[in-house]
Amino acid sequence: MTQELTFTPFKSRTDEGWAEAWKIYESSFPYCEQWSPESYDRAFADPAFEADGIRHGGELVGILFHWNAGGYRYVEHLAVSPALRNQNMGSRILSAFCRKAGRVILEIDPPVDDISCRRKRFYERLGFVANPYEYLHPSFRRPFCTHQLVLMSYPAAVSYEEARSFADFVRERVLSYSEHEHPELPKLP
């Protein structure tokens, strides 16, 4: 696989390739971590939001949905086509994105079992650092449930103030496209 990856932004759900990207999205994330299709209709109008289809040799191989938060990019959803998992495609996608984006923040489940520990090591191999701040995030859809996540950042740790600013950005900007009317999380104590 020596061909370059192409990041193609979707501008609406009617764009070519969106239906295929949506299948990857729905098969990769639990329902509570997904936005509704109508939420994407609204988010596409936000200049800070970008939903990229990742192509390799003309084939859609993955998705990367992210936010420009000023001094960093927030990776909200990254997924690789199920047929291409465990073939280093996720590493290639995220490495290419990080080279282009510079500073990146994302959230992962706490490393408590084999899968979550492997996921954390995956990000660490790519240069991400786990940050020590307590971080609670609400689900995007009803019924709302709070879950603890680990903030990971690239290429270095973020300060407490940066982590607090990130939580504010997610609560005030990102969650405005979820089913929440007045989100109170995430917050850092």
PDB file of C-alpha atoms in Angstrom:
ATOM      1  CA  MET A   1       0.000   0.000   0.000  1.00  0.00           C
ATOM      2  CA  THR A   2       2.242   2.759  -1.252  1.00  0.00           C
ATOM      3  CA  GLN A   3      -0.508   5.019  -2.584  1.00  0.00           C
ATOM      4  CA  GLU A   4      -1.210   8.219  -0.713  1.00  0.00           C
ATOM      5  CA  LEU A   5      -4.264   8.657   1.455  1.00  0.00           C
ATOM      6  CA  THR A   6      -6.731  11.316   0.353  1.00  0.00           C
ATOM      7  CA  PHE A   7      -8.790  13.237   2.912  1.00  0.00           C
ATOM      8  CA  THR A   8     -11.998  14.418   1.232  1.00  0.00           C
ATOM      9  CA  PRO A   9     -14.338  16.613   3.285  1.00  0.00           C
ATOM     10  CA  PHE A  10     -18.042  15.910   3.141  1.00  0.00           C
ATOM     11  CA  LYS A  11     -20.166  19.056   2.977  1.00  0.00           C
ATOM     12  CA  SER A  12     -23.569  17.362   3.277  1.00  0.00           C
ATOM     13  CA  ARG A  13     -25.215  13.971   3.615  1.00  0.00           C
ATOM     14  CA  THR A  14     -25.979  14.088  -0.098  1.00  0.00           C
ATOM     15  CA  ASP A  15     -22.284  14.090  -1.061  1.00  0.00           C
ATOM     16  CA  GLU A  16     -20.931  11.166  -3.017  1.00  0.00           C
ATOM     17  CA  GLY A  17     -19.587   8.538  -0.623  1.00  0.00           C
ATOM     18  CA  TRP A  18     -21.542   9.693   2.438  1.00  0.00           C
ATOM     19  CA  ALA A  19     -23.799   6.614   2.497  1.00  0.00           C
ATOM     20  CA  GLU A  20     -20.735   4.355   2.494  1.00  0.00           C
ATOM     21  CA  ALA A  21     -19.059   6.489   5.171  1.00  0.00           C
ATOM     22  CA  TRP A  22     -22.237   6.326   7.254  1.00  0.00           C
ATOM     23  CA  LYS A  23     -22.115   2.509   7.168  1.00  0.00           C
ATOM     24  CA  ILE A  24     -18.554   2.596   8.535  1.00  0.00           C
ATOM     25  CA  TYR A  25     -19.672   5.066  11.212  1.00  0.00           C
ATOM     26  CA  GLU A  26     -22.701   3.057  12.334  1.00  0.00           C
ATOM     27  CA  SER A  27     -20.756  -0.212  12.458  1.00  0.00           C
ATOM     28  CA  SER A  28     -17.867   1.320  14.422  1.00  0.00           C
ATOM     29  CA  PHE A  29     -19.502   3.199  17.301  1.00  0.00           C
ATOM     30  CA  PRO A  30     -22.177   2.327  19.856  1.00  0.00           C
ATOM     31  CA  TYR A  31     -25.480   4.105  19.407  1.00  0.00           C
ATOM     32  CA  CYS A  32     -24.917   6.415  22.396  1.00  0.00           C
ATOM     33  CA  GLU A  33     -21.682   7.706  20.797  1.00  0.00           C
ATOM     34  CA  GLN A  34     -23.322   8.469  17.455  1.00  0.00           C
ATOM     35  CA  TRP A  35     -24.983  11.648  16.320  1.00  0.00           C
ATOM     36  CA  SER A  36     -28.302  11.513  14.519  1.00  0.00           C
ATOM     37  CA  PRO A  37     -28.248  12.159  10.757  1.00  0.00           C
ATOM     38  CA  GLU A  38     -30.084  15.437  11.391  1.00  0.00           C
ATOM     39  CA  SER A  39     -27.340  16.536  13.779  1.00  0.00           C
ATOM     40  CA  TYR A  40     -24.867  16.225  10.932  1.00  0.00           C
ATOM     41  CA  ASP A  41     -27.108  18.363   8.738  1.00  0.00           C
ATOM     42  CA  ARG A  42     -26.667  21.165  11.279  1.00  0.00           C
ATOM     43  CA  ALA A  43     -22.972  20.533  11.986  1.00  0.00           C
ATOM     44  CA  PHE A  44     -22.015  20.706   8.317  1.00  0.00           C
ATOM     45  CA  ALA A  45     -22.838  24.429   8.463  1.00  0.00           C
ATOM     46  CA  ASP A  46     -20.336  24.966  11.300  1.00  0.00           C
ATOM     47  CA  PRO A  47     -16.950  26.066   9.881  1.00  0.00           C
ATOM     48  CA  ALA A  48     -15.133  24.390  12.790  1.00  0.00           C
ATOM     49  CA  PHE A  49     -16.496  20.930  11.897  1.00  0.00           C
ATOM     50  CA  GLU A  50     -15.063  18.657   9.239  1.00  0.00           C
ATOM     51  CA  ALA A  51     -16.135  15.148   8.278  1.00  0.00           C
ATOM     52  CA  ASP A  52     -13.495  13.542   6.081  1.00  0.00           C
ATOM     53  CA  GLY A  53     -13.834  10.452   3.989  1.00  0.00           C
ATOM     54  CA  ILE A  54     -10.423   8.806   3.719  1.00  0.00           C
ATOM     55  CA  ARG A  55      -9.641   7.248   0.362  1.00  0.00           C
ATOM     56  CA  HIS A  56      -6.807   5.002  -0.721  1.00  0.00           C
ATOM     57  CA  GLY A  57      -6.567   4.204  -4.396  1.00  0.00           C
ATOM     58  CA  GLY A  58     -10.102   5.502  -4.924  1.00  0.00           C
ATOM     59  CA  GLU A  59     -11.578   3.208  -2.254  1.00  0.00           C
ATOM     60  CA  LEU A  60     -13.186   4.632   0.891  1.00  0.00           C
ATOM     61  CA  VAL A  61     -11.081   3.123   3.674  1.00  0.00           C
ATOM     62  CA  GLY A  62     -12.166   5.164   6.683  1.00  0.00           C
ATOM     63  CA  ILE A  63     -13.662   8.272   8.235  1.00  0.00           C
ATOM     64  CA  LEU A  64     -12.255  11.037  10.387  1.00  0.00           C
ATOM     65  CA  PHE A  65     -14.666  13.551  11.911  1.00  0.00           C
ATOM     66  CA  HIS A  66     -12.890  16.409  13.654  1.00  0.00           C
ATOM     67  CA  TRP A  67     -13.177  19.959  14.947  1.00  0.00           C
ATOM     68  CA  ASN A  68     -10.899  22.958  14.597  1.00  0.00           C
ATOM     69  CA  ALA A  69     -10.753  24.345  18.125  1.00  0.00           C
ATOM     70  CA  GLY A  70      -8.214  27.049  17.425  1.00  0.00           C
ATOM     71  CA  GLY A  71      -4.915  25.806  18.809  1.00  0.00           C
ATOM     72  CA  TYR A  72      -5.666  22.127  18.223  1.00  0.00           C
ATOM     73  CA  ARG A  73      -7.876  19.658  16.383  1.00  0.00           C
ATOM     74  CA  TYR A  74     -10.353  17.517  18.287  1.00  0.00           C
ATOM     75  CA  VAL A  75     -10.756  14.061  16.745  1.00  0.00           C
ATOM     76  CA  GLU A  76     -14.303  13.077  17.546  1.00  0.00           C
ATOM     77  CA  HIS A  77     -14.683   9.951  15.393  1.00  0.00           C
ATOM     78  CA  LEU A  78     -12.035   7.879  13.632  1.00  0.00           C
ATOM     79  CA  ALA A  79     -12.936   4.546  12.065  1.00  0.00           C
ATOM     80  CA  VAL A  80     -11.545   2.216   9.445  1.00  0.00           C
ATOM     81  CA  SER A  81     -13.621   0.056   7.145  1.00  0.00           C
ATOM     82  CA  PRO A  82     -14.186  -3.291   8.905  1.00  0.00           C
ATOM     83  CA  ALA A  83     -12.619  -5.157   5.963  1.00  0.00           C
ATOM     84  CA  LEU A  84      -9.353  -3.209   6.432  1.00  0.00           C
ATOM     85  CA  ARG A  85      -8.931  -3.339  10.193  1.00  0.00           C
ATOM     86  CA  ASN A  86      -5.667  -4.729  11.584  1.00  0.00           C
ATOM     87  CA  GLN A  87      -3.840  -3.732   8.391  1.00  0.00           C
ATOM     88  CA  ASN A  88      -2.189  -0.574   9.768  1.00  0.00           C
ATOM     89  CA  MET A  89      -4.687   1.680   7.981  1.00  0.00           C
ATOM     90  CA  GLY A  90      -5.773   3.457  11.185  1.00  0.00           C
ATOM     91  CA  SER A  91      -2.137   4.264  11.993  1.00  0.00           C
ATOM     92  CA  ARG A  92      -1.561   5.626   8.510  1.00  0.00           C
ATOM     93  CA  ILE A  93      -4.702   7.770   8.655  1.00  0.00           C
ATOM     94  CA  LEU A  94      -3.998   9.223  12.087  1.00  0.00           C
ATOM     95  CA  SER A  95      -0.285   9.779  11.394  1.00  0.00           C
ATOM     96  CA  ALA A  96      -1.089  11.682   8.190  1.00  0.00           C
ATOM     97  CA  PHE A  97      -3.731  13.728   9.993  1.00  0.00           C
ATOM     98  CA  CYS A  98      -1.422  14.597  12.911  1.00  0.00           C
ATOM     99  CA  ARG A  99       1.354  15.721  10.546  1.00  0.00           C
ATOM    100  CA  LYS A 100      -1.127  18.082   8.900  1.00  0.00           C
ATOM    101  CA  ALA A 101      -2.987  19.217  12.034  1.00  0.00           C
ATOM    102  CA  GLY A 102      -0.167  19.685  14.539  1.00  0.00           C
ATOM    103  CA  ARG A 103      -1.792  19.570  17.978  1.00  0.00           C
ATOM    104  CA  VAL A 104      -4.558  16.986  18.389  1.00  0.00           C
ATOM    105  CA  ILE A 105      -6.806  15.944  21.286  1.00  0.00           C
ATOM    106  CA  LEU A 106      -9.017  12.878  21.418  1.00  0.00           C
ATOM    107  CA  GLU A 107     -10.828  10.806  24.033  1.00  0.00           C
ATOM    108  CA  ILE A 108     -10.578   7.093  24.746  1.00  0.00           C
ATOM    109  CA  ASP A 109     -12.177   4.700  27.192  1.00  0.00           C
ATOM    110  CA  PRO A 110     -10.101   4.123  30.343  1.00  0.00           C
ATOM    111  CA  PRO A 111      -7.645   1.228  29.879  1.00  0.00           C
ATOM    112  CA  VAL A 112      -9.400  -1.422  31.975  1.00  0.00           C
ATOM    113  CA  ASP A 113      -9.520  -4.470  29.694  1.00  0.00           C
ATOM    114  CA  ASP A 114      -7.521  -5.970  26.841  1.00  0.00           C
ATOM    115  CA  ILE A 115      -9.249  -3.989  24.085  1.00  0.00           C
ATOM    116  CA  SER A 116      -9.076  -0.612  25.844  1.00  0.00           C
ATOM    117  CA  CYS A 117      -5.423  -1.217  26.823  1.00  0.00           C
ATOM    118  CA  ARG A 118      -4.547  -2.076  23.199  1.00  0.00           C
ATOM    119  CA  ARG A 119      -6.348   1.064  22.030  1.00  0.00           C
ATOM    120  CA  LYS A 120      -4.335   3.221  24.448  1.00  0.00           C
ATOM    121  CA  ARG A 121      -1.063   1.618  23.279  1.00  0.00           C
ATOM    122  CA  PHE A 122      -2.107   2.233  19.655  1.00  0.00           C
ATOM    123  CA  TYR A 123      -2.373   5.968  20.310  1.00  0.00           C
ATOM    124  CA  GLU A 124       0.827   6.033  22.376  1.00  0.00           C
ATOM    125  CA  ARG A 125       2.761   4.400  19.509  1.00  0.00           C
ATOM    126  CA  LEU A 126       1.611   7.295  17.330  1.00  0.00           C
ATOM    127  CA  GLY A 127       2.940   9.871  19.810  1.00  0.00           C
ATOM    128  CA  PHE A 128      -0.175  10.574  21.889  1.00  0.00           C
ATOM    129  CA  VAL A 129       0.122  11.170  25.637  1.00  0.00           C
ATOM    130  CA  ALA A 130      -2.512  10.288  28.251  1.00  0.00           C
ATOM    131  CA  ASN A 131      -3.390  13.299  30.390  1.00  0.00           C
ATOM    132  CA  PRO A 132      -4.050  12.868  34.139  1.00  0.00           C
ATOM    133  CA  TYR A 133      -7.232  14.940  34.428  1.00  0.00           C
ATOM    134  CA  GLU A 134     -10.569  13.517  35.515  1.00  0.00           C
ATOM    135  CA  TYR A 135     -12.842  13.829  32.494  1.00  0.00           C
ATOM    136  CA  LEU A 136     -16.509  12.868  32.335  1.00  0.00           C
ATOM    137  CA  HIS A 137     -18.352  12.949  29.023  1.00  0.00           C
ATOM    138  CA  PRO A 138     -22.087  12.556  28.348  1.00  0.00           C
ATOM    139  CA  SER A 139     -23.475  10.369  25.603  1.00  0.00           C
ATOM    140  CA  PHE A 140     -24.700  12.147  22.470  1.00  0.00           C
ATOM    141  CA  ARG A 141     -28.139  10.545  22.481  1.00  0.00           C
ATOM    142  CA  ARG A 142     -30.926   9.722  24.879  1.00  0.00           C
ATOM    143  CA  PRO A 143     -30.986   8.124  27.325  1.00  0.00           C
ATOM    144  CA  PHE A 144     -28.045  10.244  28.461  1.00  0.00           C
ATOM    145  CA  CYS A 145     -25.401   8.509  30.503  1.00  0.00           C
ATOM    146  CA  THR A 146     -22.092   9.841  31.703  1.00  0.00           C
ATOM    147  CA  HIS A 147     -18.900   7.923  31.136  1.00  0.00           C
ATOM    148  CA  GLN A 148     -15.344   8.570  32.175  1.00  0.00           C
ATOM    149  CA  LEU A 149     -12.842   9.006  29.364  1.00  0.00           C
ATOM    150  CA  VAL A 150      -9.110   9.584  29.114  1.00  0.00           C
ATOM    151  CA  LEU A 151      -7.922  12.695  27.283  1.00  0.00           C
ATOM    152  CA  MET A 152      -5.039  11.943  24.962  1.00  0.00           C
ATOM    153  CA  SER A 153      -3.083  14.643  23.192  1.00  0.00           C
ATOM    154  CA  TYR A 154      -0.493  14.851  20.448  1.00  0.00           C
ATOM    155  CA  PRO A 155       2.397  15.579  20.385  1.00  0.00           C
ATOM    156  CA  ALA A 156       2.610  16.371  24.110  1.00  0.00           C
ATOM    157  CA  ALA A 157       0.511  16.610  27.250  1.00  0.00           C
ATOM    158  CA  VAL A 158      -1.879  19.523  27.689  1.00  0.00           C
ATOM    159  CA  SER A 159      -1.976  21.772  30.724  1.00  0.00           C
ATOM    160  CA  TYR A 160      -4.916  21.741  33.115  1.00  0.00           C
ATOM    161  CA  GLU A 161      -6.109  25.057  31.635  1.00  0.00           C
ATOM    162  CA  GLU A 162      -5.920  23.617  28.109  1.00  0.00           C
ATOM    163  CA  ALA A 163      -7.866  20.541  29.225  1.00  0.00           C
ATOM    164  CA  ARG A 164     -10.484  22.786  30.835  1.00  0.00           C
ATOM    165  CA  SER A 165     -10.729  24.867  27.675  1.00  0.00           C
ATOM    166  CA  PHE A 166     -11.144  21.652  25.663  1.00  0.00           C
ATOM    167  CA  ALA A 167     -13.984  20.480  27.945  1.00  0.00           C
ATOM    168  CA  ASP A 168     -15.649  23.869  27.516  1.00  0.00           C
ATOM    169  CA  PHE A 169     -15.326  23.621  23.730  1.00  0.00           C
ATOM    170  CA  VAL A 170     -16.897  20.167  23.661  1.00  0.00           C
ATOM    171  CA  ARG A 171     -19.730  21.189  25.998  1.00  0.00           C
ATOM    172  CA  GLU A 172     -20.496  24.543  24.371  1.00  0.00           C
ATOM    173  CA  ARG A 173     -19.804  23.831  20.692  1.00  0.00           C
ATOM    174  CA  VAL A 174     -19.732  20.129  19.903  1.00  0.00           C
ATOM    175  CA  LEU A 175     -22.627  19.033  22.099  1.00  0.00           C
ATOM    176  CA  SER A 176     -24.827  21.760  20.645  1.00  0.00           C
ATOM    177  CA  TYR A 177     -25.286  19.322  17.741  1.00  0.00           C
ATOM    178  CA  SER A 178     -26.239  16.391  19.959  1.00  0.00           C
ATOM    179  CA  GLU A 179     -29.621  15.669  21.537  1.00  0.00           C
ATOM    180  CA  HIS A 180     -28.608  17.695  24.613  1.00  0.00           C
ATOM    181  CA  GLU A 181     -30.472  20.943  25.184  1.00  0.00           C
ATOM    182  CA  HIS A 182     -28.312  22.345  27.997  1.00  0.00           C
ATOM    183  CA  PRO A 183     -25.293  20.073  28.526  1.00  0.00           C
ATOM    184  CA  GLU A 184     -23.503  20.356  31.844  1.00  0.00           C
ATOM    185  CA  LEU A 185     -20.668  18.003  30.928  1.00  0.00           C
ATOM    186  CA  PRO A 186     -17.889  17.628  30.116  1.00  0.00           C
ATOM    187  CA  LYS A 187     -16.262  19.680  32.821  1.00  0.00           C
ATOM    188  CA  LEU A 188     -13.015  19.457  34.677  1.00  0.00           C
ATOM    189  CA  PRO A 189     -13.214  20.041  38.448  1.00  0.00           C
TER     190      PRO A 189
END
